[in-house]
Coordinates of C-alpha atoms and ligand atoms in Angstrom, one line a residue:
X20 CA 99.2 100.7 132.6
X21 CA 96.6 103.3 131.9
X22 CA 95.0 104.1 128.1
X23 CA 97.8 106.0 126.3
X24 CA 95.1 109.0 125.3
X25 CA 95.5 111.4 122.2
X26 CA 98.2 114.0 123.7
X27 CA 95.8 116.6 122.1
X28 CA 92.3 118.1 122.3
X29 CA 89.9 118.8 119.5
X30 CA 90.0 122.7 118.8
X31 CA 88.4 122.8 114.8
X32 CA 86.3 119.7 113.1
X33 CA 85.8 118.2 109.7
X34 CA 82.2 116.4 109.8
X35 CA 82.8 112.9 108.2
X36 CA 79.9 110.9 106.1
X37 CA 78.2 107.9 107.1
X38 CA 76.7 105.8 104.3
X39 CA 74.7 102.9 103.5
X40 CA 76.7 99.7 102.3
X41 CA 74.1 100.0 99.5
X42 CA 74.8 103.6 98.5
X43 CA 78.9 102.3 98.8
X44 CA 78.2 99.5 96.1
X45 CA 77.3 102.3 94.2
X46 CA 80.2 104.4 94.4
X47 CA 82.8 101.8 93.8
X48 CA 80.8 100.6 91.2
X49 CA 80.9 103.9 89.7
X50 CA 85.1 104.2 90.6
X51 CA 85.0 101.0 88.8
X52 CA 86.3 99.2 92.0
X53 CA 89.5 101.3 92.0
X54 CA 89.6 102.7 95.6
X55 CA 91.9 105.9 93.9
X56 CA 88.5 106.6 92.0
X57 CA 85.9 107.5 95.1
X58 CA 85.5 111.1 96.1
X59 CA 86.9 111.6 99.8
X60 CA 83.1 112.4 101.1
X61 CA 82.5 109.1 99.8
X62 CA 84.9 107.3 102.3
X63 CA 84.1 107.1 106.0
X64 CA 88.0 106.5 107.2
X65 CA 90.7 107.4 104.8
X66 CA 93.8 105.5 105.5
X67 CA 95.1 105.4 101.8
X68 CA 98.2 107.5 103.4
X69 CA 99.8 109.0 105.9
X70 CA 101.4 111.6 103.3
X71 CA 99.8 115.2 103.4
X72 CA 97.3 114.3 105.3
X73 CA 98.4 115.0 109.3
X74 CA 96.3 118.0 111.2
X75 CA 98.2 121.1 111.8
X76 CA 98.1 122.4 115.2
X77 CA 96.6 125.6 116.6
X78 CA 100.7 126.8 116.6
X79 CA 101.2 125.8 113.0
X80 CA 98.5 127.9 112.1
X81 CA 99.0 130.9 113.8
X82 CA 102.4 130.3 112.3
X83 CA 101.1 130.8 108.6
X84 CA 99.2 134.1 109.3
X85 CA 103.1 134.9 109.8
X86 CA 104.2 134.1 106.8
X87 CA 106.6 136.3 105.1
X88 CA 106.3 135.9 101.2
X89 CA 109.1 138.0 99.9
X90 CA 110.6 136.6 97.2
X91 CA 114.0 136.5 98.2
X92 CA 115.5 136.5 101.8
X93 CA 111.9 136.1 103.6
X94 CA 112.1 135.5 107.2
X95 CA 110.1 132.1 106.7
X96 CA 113.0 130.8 105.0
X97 CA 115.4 131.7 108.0
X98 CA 112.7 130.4 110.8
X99 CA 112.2 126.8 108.8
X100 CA 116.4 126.8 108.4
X101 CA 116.9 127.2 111.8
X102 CA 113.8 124.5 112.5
X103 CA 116.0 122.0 110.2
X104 CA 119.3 122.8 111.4
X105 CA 118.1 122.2 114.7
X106 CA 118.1 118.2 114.3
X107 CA 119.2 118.0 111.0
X108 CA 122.6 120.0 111.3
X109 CA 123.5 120.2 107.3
X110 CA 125.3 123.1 106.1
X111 CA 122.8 123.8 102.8
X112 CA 118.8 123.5 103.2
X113 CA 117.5 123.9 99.9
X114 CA 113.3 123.7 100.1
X115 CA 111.3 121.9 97.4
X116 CA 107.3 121.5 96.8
X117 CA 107.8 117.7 98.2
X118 CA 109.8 115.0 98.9
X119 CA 110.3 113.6 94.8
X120 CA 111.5 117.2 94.2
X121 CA 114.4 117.3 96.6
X122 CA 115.0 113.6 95.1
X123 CA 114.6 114.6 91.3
X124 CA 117.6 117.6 92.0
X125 CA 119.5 115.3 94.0
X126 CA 119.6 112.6 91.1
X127 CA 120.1 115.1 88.6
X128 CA 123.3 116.4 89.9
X129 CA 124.8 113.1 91.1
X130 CA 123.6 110.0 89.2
X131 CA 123.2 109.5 85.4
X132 CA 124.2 106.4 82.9
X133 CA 126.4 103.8 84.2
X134 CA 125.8 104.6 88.2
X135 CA 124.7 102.9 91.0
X136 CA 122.8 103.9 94.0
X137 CA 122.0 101.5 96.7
X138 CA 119.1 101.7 99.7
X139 CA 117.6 99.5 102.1
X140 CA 114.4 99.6 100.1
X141 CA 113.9 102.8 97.9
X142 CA 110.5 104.1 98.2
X143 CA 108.4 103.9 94.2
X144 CA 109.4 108.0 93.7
X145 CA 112.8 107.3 94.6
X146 CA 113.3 104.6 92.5
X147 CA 112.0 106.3 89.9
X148 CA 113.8 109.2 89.8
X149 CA 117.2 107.3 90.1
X150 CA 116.1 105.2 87.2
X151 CA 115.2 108.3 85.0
X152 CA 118.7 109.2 85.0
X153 CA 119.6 106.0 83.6
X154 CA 121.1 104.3 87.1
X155 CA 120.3 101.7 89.0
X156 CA 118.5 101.7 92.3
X157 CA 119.6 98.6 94.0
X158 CA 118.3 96.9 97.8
X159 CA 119.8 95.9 99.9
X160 CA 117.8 95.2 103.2
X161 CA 118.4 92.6 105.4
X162 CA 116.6 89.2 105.0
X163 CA 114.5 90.0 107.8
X164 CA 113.0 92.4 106.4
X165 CA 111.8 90.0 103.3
X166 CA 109.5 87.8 105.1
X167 CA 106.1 89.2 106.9
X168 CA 106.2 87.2 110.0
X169 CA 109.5 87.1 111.1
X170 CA 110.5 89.4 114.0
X171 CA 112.9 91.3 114.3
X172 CA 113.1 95.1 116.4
X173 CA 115.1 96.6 113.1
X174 CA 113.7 95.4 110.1
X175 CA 114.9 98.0 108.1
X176 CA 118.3 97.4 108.4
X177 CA 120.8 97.5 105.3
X178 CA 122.5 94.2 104.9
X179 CA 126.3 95.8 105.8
X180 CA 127.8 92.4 104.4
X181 CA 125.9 92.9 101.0
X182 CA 126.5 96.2 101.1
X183 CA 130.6 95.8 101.1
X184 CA 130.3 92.8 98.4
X185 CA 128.0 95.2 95.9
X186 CA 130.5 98.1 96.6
X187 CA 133.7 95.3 95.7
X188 CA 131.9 94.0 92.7
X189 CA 130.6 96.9 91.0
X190 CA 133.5 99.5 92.5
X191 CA 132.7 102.5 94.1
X192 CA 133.7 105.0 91.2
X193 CA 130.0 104.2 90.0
X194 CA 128.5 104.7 93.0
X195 CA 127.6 108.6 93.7
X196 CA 126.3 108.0 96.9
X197 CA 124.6 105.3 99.4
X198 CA 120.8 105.9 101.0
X199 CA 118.6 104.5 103.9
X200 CA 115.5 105.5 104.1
X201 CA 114.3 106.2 107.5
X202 CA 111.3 104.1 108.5
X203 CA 111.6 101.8 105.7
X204 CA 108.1 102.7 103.9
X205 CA 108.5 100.1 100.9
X206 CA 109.5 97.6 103.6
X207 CA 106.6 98.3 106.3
X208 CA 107.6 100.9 108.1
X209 CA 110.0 99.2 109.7
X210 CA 112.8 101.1 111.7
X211 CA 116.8 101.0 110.9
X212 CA 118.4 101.0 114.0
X213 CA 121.9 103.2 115.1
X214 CA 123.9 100.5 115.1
X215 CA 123.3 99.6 111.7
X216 CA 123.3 103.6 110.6
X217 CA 126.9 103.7 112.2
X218 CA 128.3 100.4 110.5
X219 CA 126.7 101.6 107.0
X220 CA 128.6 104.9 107.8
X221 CA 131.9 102.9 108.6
X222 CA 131.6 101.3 105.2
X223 CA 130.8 104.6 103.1
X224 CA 133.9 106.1 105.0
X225 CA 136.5 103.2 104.0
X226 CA 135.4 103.8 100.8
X227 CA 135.0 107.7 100.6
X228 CA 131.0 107.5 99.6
X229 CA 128.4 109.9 100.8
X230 CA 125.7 109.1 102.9
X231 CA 122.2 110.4 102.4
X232 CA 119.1 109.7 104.4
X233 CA 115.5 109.1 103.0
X234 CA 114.1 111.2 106.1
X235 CA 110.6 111.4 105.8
X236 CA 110.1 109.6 108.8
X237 CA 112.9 110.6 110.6
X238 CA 111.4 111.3 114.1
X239 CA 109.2 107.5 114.0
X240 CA 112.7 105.9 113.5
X241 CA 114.3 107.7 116.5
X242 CA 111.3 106.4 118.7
X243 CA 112.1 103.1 117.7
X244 CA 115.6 103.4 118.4
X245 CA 114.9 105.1 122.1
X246 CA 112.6 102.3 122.8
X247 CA 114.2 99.3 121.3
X248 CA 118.4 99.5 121.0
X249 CA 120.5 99.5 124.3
X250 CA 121.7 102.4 125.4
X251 CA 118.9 105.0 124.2
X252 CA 116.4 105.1 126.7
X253 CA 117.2 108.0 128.3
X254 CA 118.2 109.8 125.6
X255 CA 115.9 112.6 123.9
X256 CA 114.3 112.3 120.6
X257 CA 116.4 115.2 119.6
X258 CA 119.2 114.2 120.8
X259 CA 118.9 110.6 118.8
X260 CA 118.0 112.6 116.3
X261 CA 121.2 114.8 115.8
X262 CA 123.0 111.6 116.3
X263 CA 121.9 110.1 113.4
X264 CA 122.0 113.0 111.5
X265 CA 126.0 113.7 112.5
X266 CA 126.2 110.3 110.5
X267 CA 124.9 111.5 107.1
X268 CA 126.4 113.5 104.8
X269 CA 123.0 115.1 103.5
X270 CA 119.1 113.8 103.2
X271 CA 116.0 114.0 101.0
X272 CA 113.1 114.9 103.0
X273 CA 109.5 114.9 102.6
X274 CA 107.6 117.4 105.0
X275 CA 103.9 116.0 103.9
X276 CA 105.2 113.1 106.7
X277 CA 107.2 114.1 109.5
X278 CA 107.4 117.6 109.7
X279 CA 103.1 117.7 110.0
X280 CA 102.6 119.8 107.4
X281 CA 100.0 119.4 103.9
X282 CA 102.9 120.4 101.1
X283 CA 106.4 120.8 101.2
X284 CA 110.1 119.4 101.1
X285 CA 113.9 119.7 101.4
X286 CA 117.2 118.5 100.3
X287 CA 120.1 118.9 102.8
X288 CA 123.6 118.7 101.8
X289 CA 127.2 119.4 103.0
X290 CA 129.2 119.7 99.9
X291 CA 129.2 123.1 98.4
X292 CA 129.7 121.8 95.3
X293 CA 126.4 119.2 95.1
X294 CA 124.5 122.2 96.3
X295 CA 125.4 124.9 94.3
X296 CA 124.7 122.9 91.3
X297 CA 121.2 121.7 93.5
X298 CA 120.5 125.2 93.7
X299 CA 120.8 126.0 90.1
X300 CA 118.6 123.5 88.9
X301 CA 116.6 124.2 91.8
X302 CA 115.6 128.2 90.2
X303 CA 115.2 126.5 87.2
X304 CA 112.2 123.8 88.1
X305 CA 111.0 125.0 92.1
X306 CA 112.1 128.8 92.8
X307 CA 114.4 130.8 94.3
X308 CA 116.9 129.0 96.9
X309 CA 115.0 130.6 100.0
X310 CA 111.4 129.8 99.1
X311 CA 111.7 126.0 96.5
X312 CA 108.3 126.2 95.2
X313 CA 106.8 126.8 98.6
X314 CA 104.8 129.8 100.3
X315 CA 106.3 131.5 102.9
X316 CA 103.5 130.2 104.9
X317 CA 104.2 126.5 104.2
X318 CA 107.8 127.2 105.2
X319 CA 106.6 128.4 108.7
X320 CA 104.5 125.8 109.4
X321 CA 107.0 123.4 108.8
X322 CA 109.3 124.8 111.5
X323 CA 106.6 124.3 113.7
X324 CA 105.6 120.5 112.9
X325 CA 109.5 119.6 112.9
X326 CA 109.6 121.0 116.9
X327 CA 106.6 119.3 117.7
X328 CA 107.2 115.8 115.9
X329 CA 109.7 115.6 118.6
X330 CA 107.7 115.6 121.6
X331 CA 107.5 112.2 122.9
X332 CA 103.9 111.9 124.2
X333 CA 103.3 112.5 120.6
X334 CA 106.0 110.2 119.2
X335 CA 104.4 107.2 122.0
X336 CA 101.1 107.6 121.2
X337 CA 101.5 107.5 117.4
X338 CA 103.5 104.5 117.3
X339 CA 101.1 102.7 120.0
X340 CA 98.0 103.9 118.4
X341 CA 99.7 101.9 115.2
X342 CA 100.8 98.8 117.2
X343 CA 96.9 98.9 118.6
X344 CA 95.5 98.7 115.3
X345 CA 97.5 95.6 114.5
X346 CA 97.6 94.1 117.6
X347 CA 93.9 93.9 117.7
X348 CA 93.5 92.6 114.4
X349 CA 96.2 90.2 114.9
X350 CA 94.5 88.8 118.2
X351 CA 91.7 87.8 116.0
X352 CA 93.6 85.7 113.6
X353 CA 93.7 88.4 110.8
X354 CA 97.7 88.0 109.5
X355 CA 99.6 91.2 109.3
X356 CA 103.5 92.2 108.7
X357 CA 105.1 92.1 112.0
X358 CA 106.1 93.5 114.1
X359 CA 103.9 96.4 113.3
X360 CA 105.4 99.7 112.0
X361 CA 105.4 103.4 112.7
X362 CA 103.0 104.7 110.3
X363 CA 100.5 101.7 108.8
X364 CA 99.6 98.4 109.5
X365 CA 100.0 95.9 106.4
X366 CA 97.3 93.1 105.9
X367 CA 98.7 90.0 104.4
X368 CA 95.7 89.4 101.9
X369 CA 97.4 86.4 99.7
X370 CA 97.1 84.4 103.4
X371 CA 94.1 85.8 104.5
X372 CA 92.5 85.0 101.5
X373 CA 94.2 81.1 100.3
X374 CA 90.8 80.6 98.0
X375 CA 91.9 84.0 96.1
X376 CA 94.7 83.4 93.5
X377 CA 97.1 86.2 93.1
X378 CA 95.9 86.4 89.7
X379 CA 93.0 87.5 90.9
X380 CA 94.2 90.1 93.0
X381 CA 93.5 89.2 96.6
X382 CA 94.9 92.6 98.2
X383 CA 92.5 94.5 95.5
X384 CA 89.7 92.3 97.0
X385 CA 90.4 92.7 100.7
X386 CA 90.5 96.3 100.0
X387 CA 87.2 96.6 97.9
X388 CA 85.2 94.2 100.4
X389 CA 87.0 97.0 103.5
X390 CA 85.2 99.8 101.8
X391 CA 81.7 98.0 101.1
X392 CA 81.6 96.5 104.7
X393 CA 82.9 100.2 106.8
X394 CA 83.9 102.6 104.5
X395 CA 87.2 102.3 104.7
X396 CA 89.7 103.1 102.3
X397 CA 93.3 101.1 102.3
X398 CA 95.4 100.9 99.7
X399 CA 96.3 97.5 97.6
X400 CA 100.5 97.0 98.1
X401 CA 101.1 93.8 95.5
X402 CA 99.9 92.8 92.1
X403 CA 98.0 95.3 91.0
X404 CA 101.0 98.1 91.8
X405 CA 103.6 95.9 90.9
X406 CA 102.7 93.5 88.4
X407 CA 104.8 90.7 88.7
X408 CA 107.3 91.7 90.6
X409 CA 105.4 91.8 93.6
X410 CA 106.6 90.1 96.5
X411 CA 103.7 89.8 98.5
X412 CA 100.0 90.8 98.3
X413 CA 99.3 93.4 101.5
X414 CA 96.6 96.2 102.0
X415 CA 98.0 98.7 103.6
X416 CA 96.3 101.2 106.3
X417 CA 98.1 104.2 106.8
X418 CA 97.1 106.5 109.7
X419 CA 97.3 109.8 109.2
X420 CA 98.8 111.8 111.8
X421 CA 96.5 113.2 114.7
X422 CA 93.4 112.9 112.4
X423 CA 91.4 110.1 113.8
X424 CA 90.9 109.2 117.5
X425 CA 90.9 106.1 119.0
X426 CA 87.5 105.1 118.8
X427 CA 87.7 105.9 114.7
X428 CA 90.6 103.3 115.7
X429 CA 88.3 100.8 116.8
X430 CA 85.7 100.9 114.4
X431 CA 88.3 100.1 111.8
X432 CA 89.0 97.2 114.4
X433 CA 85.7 95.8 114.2
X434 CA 85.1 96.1 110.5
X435 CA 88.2 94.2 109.7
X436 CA 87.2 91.2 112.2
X437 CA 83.6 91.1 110.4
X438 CA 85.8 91.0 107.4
X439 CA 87.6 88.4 108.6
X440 CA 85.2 86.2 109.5
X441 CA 83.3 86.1 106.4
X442 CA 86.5 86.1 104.4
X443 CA 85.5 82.8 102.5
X444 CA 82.8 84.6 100.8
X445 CA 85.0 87.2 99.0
X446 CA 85.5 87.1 95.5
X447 CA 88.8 87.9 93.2
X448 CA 88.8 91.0 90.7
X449 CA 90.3 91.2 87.8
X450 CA 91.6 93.9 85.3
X451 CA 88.9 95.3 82.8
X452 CA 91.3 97.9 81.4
X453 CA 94.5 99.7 82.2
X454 CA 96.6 102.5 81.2
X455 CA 100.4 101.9 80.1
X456 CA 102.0 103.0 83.0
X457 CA 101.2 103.4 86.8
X458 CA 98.4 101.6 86.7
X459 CA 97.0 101.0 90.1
X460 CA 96.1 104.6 90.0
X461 CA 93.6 104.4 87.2
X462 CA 92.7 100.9 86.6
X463 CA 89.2 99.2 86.2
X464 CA 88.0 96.0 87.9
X465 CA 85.3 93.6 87.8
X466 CA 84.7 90.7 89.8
X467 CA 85.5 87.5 88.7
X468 CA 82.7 84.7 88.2
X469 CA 83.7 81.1 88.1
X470 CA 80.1 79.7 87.1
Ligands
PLP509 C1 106.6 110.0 100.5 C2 108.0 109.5 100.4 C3 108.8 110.1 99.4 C4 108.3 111.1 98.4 O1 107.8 112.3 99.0 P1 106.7 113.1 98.3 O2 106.5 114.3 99.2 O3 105.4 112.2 98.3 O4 107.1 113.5 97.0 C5 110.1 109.6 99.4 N1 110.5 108.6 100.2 C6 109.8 108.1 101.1 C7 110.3 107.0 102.0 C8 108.4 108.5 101.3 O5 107.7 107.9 102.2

């Protein structure tokens, strides 16, 4: 096995700052240790998200000096439908400024009081937006995909058994439609695999429900299904692709993941009806149907990203560069949600760090001590975003997509192990002040003293 390389070459660079761990306690002193609070030239490696932040490629953007920013019927629209159409075969594609866009229409024009939507795990925005209609967003993953250490090659999986009971129990008239999101972001990135895709869809069919994807990370979930479920390995991405796609009977989609690009979105739907009324809403809050709150520019480079998230050399070097980080880390004794997902690796802080009570935040302080030691910017998944429902305390690292090359890879490595080893010395944080809602965002922390 030789060194799976980037599949790219470096054609325009963005100088990144070193610092001095002294001039970083400065900085997060300042941010009031709230990682959300640095300025990005204060951070060495940003791996807060993998959202928006990918590099374009040289064809993306000589595909935005094409844009065509007519108002209505511009040829960007007609080059990024027949980009989505191309995997995604919907009959409406109706662009949106992002993913929480395309969701906020959706929920507005199918759910309200009284209904019921179920997911594997719905991502925060989702949830959200179901909930501001006055439904319930309900999960249903499997119980794999509860537990950090347990292995399992689908963890995203919906539970099909608890699916058929919540459908029998609650009845489907008050369900408008059931999701899966595709990887499982809330759940670690984990994949759902076709299998599962086609016994959800058996289910939905018996009982005349739509299905609709959460497909921000569309192509990632593919890869995992070429490389993990029998019978796919000499398939093409696309061609996975379109087959999961024939099972769905629309999807939400955020372009800032999958589709490469900085900005953008798009809903896809079969029934006229749900997207004529989509549409409506859509001129009222985005823009007119062929541009949804994007420039024509945007909608270009988005046709290009979603040919070239398909390539495979791509596709197998993002998912191992991912696997590599956690692998490594793992090796070393430093506990992590396995098996590692497509986009992030997930640090399981309330184990690395027993002397840390969760009332003290232990992901906040894994995080904080990351940035002090390297520079490095995760972001804490547990108490501190959830409050107490949290289920577990984890620091996420997200990798952004083509940004950083391996050896960025294996400096974050390094730090973490030094981490690791002098993890008995970190101390817990706690809340200094807060706003009423959201609060991981804005926050304040101090470090708790127990002299
Ligand atoms: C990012 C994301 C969204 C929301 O998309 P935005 O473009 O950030 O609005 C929805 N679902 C999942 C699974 C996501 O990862």
């Amino acid at each position: 096995m030789k060194t799976i390389i980037e599949p790219f070459r470096i054609k325009s660079v963005e100088p990144i700052r070193m610092t001095t761990r002294a001039q970083r306690e400065k900085y997060i002193r300042n941010a009031h240790y709230n990682l959300f609070g640095l300025k990005s030239d204060q951070v060495l490696i940003d791996l807060l998200t993998d959202s928006g932040t990918s590099a374009m490629s040289s064809d993306q953007w000589a595909a935005i000096q094409r844009g065509d920013e007519s108002y209505a019927g511009s040829e960007s629209y007609f080059r990024f439908y027949e980009a989505v159409t191309a995997i995604m075969p919907f009959k409406h594609v109706i662009p949106t400024h992002q993913g929480r866009a395309a969701e906020k229409i959706l929920f507005s024009v199918i759910s309200g009081e009284n209904k019921k939507i179920p997911n594997n795990t719905h991502f925060d925005t989702t949830r959200a937006n179901i909930e501001y209609t006055g439904a319930t967003a309900v999960d249903l993953v499997i119980e794999e995909g509860k537990k950090p250490q347990s292995i399992h090659p689908f963890k995203g999986n919906m539970d099909a058994k608890a699916l058929r009971k919540f459908i029998d129990d609650v009845g489907p008239k008050s369900i408008p439609c059931v999701m899966l999101t595709l990887t499982n972001n809330s759940g670690g990135g984990q994949p759902v695999s076709m299998e599962n895709i086609k016994e959800i869809r058996q289910i939905c069919k018996k009982y005349k429900l739509p299905l609709i994807f959460d497909a921000c990370r569309f192509a990632e979930n593919a890869y995992f299904i070429k490389i993990r479920e029998d019978g796919y390995s000499n398939k093409s991405i696309k061609e996975i692709c379109k087959e999961m796609f024939s099972l769905a009977d629309g999807c939400t989609m955020s372009a800032k993941k999958d589709a490469l690009v900085n900005i953008g979105g798009f809903l896809c739907l079969n029934d006229d009806d749900w997207a004529a009324k989509s549409r409506n809403l859509l001129i009222l809050t985005e823009g007119f149907p062929t541009y949804g709150g994007l420039a024509g520019r945007d909608l270009d480079a988005i046709a290009v990203g979603l040919h070239e998230i398909l390539e495979e050399d791509y596709l197998h070097y993002r998912i191992r560069s991912t696997e590599y980080l956690g692998e490594k880390i793992n090796a070393a004794g430093v506990p992590i949600v396995l098996p590692v997902g497509g986009h992030a690796v997930y640090i399981d802080a309330k184990e690395m760090l027993p002397h840390i009570p969760v009332a003290e935040f232990p992901g906040q302080a894994l995080a904080i001590e990351l940035y002090l030691a390297g520079g490095i910017r995760g972001c804490e998944i547990g108490s501190v975003m959830f409050g107490e429902s949290a289920q577990m305390e984890l620091v996420r690292l997200a990798i952004p997509r083509r940004v950083y090359t391996q050896s960025h890879v294996d400096y974050v490595i390094e730090v973490i192990i030094d981490v690791f080893k002098r993890r008995n010395e970190l101390k817990g944080v706690r809340i200094v002040y807060q706003p009423e809602v959201l609060r991981h965002f804005t926050c304040h922390f101090d470090f708790v003293s127990h002299n």
